[in-house]
Coordinates of C-alpha atoms in Angstrom, one line a residue:
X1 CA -33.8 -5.6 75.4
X2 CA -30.9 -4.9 73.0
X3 CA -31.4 -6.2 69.7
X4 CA -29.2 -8.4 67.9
X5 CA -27.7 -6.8 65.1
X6 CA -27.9 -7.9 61.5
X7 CA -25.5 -8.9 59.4
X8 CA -24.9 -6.7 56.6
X9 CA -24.6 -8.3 53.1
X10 CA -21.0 -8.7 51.6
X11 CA -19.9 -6.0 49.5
X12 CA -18.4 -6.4 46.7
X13 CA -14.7 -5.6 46.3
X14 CA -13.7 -2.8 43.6
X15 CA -10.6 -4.2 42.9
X16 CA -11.8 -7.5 42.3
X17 CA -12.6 -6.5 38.5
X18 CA -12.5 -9.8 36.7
X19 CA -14.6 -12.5 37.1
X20 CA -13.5 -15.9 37.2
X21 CA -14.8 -19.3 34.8
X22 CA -17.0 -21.5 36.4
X23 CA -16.4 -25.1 36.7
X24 CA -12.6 -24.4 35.1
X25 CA -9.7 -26.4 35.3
X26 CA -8.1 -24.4 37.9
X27 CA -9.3 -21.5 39.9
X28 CA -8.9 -17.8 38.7
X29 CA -8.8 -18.1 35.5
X30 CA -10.2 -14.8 34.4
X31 CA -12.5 -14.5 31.4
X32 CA -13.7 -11.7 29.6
X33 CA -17.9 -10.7 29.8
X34 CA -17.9 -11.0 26.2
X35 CA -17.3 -14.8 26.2
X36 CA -13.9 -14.0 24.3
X37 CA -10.3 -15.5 25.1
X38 CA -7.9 -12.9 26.8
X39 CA -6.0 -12.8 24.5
X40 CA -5.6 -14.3 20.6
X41 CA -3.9 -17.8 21.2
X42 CA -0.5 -18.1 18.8
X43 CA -1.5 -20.2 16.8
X44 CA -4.6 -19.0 15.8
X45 CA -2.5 -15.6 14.7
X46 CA -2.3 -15.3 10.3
X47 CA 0.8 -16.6 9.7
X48 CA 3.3 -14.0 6.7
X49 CA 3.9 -15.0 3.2
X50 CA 6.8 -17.4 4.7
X51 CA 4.9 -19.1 7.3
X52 CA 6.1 -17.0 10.4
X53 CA 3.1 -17.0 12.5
X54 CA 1.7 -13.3 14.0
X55 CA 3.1 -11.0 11.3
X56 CA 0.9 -9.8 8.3
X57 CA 1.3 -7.5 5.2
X58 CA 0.8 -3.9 5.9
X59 CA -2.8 -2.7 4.6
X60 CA -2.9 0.9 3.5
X61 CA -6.3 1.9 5.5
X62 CA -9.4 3.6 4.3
X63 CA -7.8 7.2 5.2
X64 CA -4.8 6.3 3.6
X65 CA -6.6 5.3 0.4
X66 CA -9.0 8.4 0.6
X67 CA -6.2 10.9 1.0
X68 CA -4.8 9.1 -2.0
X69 CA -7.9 9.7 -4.3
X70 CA -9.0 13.0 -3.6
X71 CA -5.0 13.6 -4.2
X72 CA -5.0 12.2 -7.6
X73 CA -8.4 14.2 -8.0
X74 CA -6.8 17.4 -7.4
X75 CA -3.6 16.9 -9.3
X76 CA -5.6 15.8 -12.7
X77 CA -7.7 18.9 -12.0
X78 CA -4.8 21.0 -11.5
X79 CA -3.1 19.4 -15.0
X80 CA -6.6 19.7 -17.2
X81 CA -6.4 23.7 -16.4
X82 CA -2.9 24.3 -16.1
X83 CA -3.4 26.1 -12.7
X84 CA -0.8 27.2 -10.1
X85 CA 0.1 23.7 -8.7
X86 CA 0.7 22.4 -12.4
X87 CA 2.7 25.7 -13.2
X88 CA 4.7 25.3 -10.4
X89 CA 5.2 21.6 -11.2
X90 CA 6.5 22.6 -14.6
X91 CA 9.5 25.2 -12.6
X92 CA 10.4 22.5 -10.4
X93 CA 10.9 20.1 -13.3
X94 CA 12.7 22.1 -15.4
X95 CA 15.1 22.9 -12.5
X96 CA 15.8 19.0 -12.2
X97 CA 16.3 18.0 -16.0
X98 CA 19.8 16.9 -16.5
X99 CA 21.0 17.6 -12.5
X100 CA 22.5 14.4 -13.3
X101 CA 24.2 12.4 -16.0
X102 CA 21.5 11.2 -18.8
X103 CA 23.4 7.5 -18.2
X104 CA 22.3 7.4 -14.3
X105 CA 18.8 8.7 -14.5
X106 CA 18.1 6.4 -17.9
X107 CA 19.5 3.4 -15.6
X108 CA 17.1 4.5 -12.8
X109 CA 14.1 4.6 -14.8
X110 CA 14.8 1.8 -16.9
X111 CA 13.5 -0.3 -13.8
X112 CA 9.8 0.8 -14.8
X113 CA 10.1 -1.4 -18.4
X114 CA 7.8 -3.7 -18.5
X115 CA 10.7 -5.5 -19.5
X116 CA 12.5 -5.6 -16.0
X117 CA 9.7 -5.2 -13.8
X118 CA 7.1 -7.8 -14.9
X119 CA 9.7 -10.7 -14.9
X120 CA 10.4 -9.6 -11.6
X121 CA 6.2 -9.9 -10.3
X122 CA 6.0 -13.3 -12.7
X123 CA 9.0 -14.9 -10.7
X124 CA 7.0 -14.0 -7.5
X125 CA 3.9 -15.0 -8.8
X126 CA 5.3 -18.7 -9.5
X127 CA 6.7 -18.5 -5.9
X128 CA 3.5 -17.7 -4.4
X129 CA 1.8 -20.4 -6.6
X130 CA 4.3 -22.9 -5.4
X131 CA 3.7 -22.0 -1.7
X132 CA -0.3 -22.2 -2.4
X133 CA -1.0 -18.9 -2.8
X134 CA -2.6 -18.8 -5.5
X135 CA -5.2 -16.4 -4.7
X136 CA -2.6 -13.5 -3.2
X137 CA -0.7 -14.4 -6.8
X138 CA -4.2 -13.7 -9.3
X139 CA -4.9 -10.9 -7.1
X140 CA -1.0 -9.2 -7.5
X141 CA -1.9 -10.0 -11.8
X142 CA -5.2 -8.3 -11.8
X143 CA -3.5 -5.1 -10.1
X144 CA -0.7 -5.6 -12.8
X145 CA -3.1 -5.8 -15.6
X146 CA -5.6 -2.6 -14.6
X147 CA -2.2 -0.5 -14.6
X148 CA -2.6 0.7 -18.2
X149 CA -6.3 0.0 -18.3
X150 CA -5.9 3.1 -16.1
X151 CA -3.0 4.5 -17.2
X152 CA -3.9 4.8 -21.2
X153 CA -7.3 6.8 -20.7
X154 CA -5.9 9.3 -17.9
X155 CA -3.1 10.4 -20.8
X156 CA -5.1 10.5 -23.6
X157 CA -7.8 12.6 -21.4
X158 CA -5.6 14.8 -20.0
X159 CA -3.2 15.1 -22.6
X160 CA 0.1 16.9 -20.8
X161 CA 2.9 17.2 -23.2
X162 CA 6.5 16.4 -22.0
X163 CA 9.2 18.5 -20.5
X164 CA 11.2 17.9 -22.9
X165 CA 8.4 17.1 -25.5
X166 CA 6.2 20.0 -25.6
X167 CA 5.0 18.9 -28.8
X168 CA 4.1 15.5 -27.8
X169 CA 1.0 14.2 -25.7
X170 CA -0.1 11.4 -22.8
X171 CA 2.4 12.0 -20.3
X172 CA 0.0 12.2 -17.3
X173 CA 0.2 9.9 -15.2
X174 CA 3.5 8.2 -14.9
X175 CA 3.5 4.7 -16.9
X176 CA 6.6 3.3 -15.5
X177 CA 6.1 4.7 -12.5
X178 CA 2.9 2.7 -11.8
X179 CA 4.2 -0.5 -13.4
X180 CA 7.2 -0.6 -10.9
X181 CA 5.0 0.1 -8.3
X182 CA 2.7 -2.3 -8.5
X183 CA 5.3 -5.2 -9.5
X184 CA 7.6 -4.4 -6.6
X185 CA 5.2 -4.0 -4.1
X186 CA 3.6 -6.8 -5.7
X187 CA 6.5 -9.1 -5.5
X188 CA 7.5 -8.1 -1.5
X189 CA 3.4 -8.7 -0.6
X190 CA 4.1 -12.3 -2.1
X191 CA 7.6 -13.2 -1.1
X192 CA 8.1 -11.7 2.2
X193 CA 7.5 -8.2 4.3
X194 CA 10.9 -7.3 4.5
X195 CA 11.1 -6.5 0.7
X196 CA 8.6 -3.7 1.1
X197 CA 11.7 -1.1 2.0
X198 CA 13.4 -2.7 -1.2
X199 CA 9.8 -1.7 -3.1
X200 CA 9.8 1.8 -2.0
X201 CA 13.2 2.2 -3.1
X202 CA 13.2 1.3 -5.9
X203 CA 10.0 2.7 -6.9
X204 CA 11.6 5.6 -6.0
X205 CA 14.7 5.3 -8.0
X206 CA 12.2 4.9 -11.0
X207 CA 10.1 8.1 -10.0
X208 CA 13.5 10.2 -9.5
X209 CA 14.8 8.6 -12.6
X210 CA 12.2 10.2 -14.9
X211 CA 11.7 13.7 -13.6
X212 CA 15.7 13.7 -13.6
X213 CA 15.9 12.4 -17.2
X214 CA 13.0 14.6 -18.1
X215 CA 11.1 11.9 -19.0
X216 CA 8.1 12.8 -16.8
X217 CA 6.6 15.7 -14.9
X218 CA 7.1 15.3 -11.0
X219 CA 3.4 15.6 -10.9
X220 CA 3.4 12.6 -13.1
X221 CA 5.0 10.8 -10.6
X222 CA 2.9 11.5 -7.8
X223 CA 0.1 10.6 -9.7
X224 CA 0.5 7.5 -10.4
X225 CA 1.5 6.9 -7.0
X226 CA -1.9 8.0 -5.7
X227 CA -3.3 5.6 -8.2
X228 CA -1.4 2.6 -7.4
X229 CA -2.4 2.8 -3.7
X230 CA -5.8 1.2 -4.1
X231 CA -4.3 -1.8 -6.5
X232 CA -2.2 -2.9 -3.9
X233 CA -4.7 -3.1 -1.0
X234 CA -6.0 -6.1 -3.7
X235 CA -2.6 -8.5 -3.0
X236 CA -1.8 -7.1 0.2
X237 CA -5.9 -8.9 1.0
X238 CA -5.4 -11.7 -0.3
X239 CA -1.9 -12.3 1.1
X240 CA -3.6 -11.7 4.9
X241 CA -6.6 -13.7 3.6
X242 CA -4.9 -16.3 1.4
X243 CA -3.7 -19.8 1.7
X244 CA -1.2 -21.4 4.0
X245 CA 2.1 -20.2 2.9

């Protein structure tokens, strides 16, 4: 007698990948095995410093900000034993001194005074204040306020005289290149993203300002940039994780 044969079980289909909800609203609605949505709804995206929802501040990462150390690391170690990175420093520099008029690269890093740049953060402070931001705002102050709590000891430990100073001490790191830094950056973290192009230029129009005036080592310069990096991952937090705007 022939047997009957049996029915093999259903197999399943290999491009039927997703799975779908039960008991939804509708059928084949896929979800995800972790229990997550698709995708992050709109709304629930962190809206910018003026309320447009799905943008945030750019955060330097932790390579970013570890490339930044060990570079201030190496240039102060370079500058405490004059070695060939700080003699080569000095060449440059001394090439660059006056390659300008005196009255454009004094304009230029006149934008590092306290007295220009902090009005500037203050005014974007109050806005952020205004807007509820309060935290984003004491955060962009503190970073403002460890500038020459950082600043001071670096030039009095290191002790680099000027290029046009040699007789004078405490020019390592940059001052004014820091506090434009930090107050620029400061004020486009707190009033909107598209100001962070107007930061960098202006920082550096300040940094370019001093080594042309001779006002500063380019080393100088670049380390207070490396410095600054980790102050502004402070506003640049509390913007993403701040009040609404």
């Amino acid at each position: 007698m022939r047997e009957t044969p049996r029915a093999e079980p259903p197999q399943p289909r290999p491009h039927r990948a997703s799975a779908h909800t039960a008991g939804a609203s509708c059928s084949g609605t896929p979800h995800r095995s972790d229990g997550r949505p698709p995708q992050t709804p709109r709304g629930a995206r962190q809206p910018d410093p003026l309320g447009r929802p799905g943008t945030t501040p750019p955060v330097p990462g932790r390579p970013a900000l570890f490339s930044a150390l060990v570079a201030l690391v190496v240039v102060t170690w370079q500058v405490l034993v004059h070695g060939p990175l700080a003699r080569l420093d000095e060449r440059v520099s001394r090439s660059l001194v006056d390659a300008v008029p005196r009255s454009l690269s004094e304009l230029a890093s006149d934008l590092g005074n306290m007295t220009v740049a902090l009005p500037v953060l203050a005014c974007a402070m109050a806005y952020a204040v205004w807007r509820g931001r309060w935290p984003a705002a004491l955060f962009a102050g503190s970073a403002m306020a460890l500038v020459p709590l950082l600043v001071i000891p670096l030039k009095e430990w290191t002790a680099r005289p000027g290029p046009l100073e040699p007789w004078a001490a405490g020019y390592y790191p940059s001052g004014h290149t820091a506090t434009a830094m930090v107050a620029y950056f400061g004020t486009a973290f707190l009033v909107s993203n598209r100001l962070i192009p107007v930061a960098a230029l202006l920082t550096a129009i300040t940094g370019t300002g001093l080594v042309l005036r001779g006002f500063h080592w380019p080393l100088d310069v670049l380390a207070s940039v490396a410095l600054c990096l980790p102050l502004l991952r402070w506003p640049v937090y509390a913007a993403r994780r701040g009040g609404p705007a």
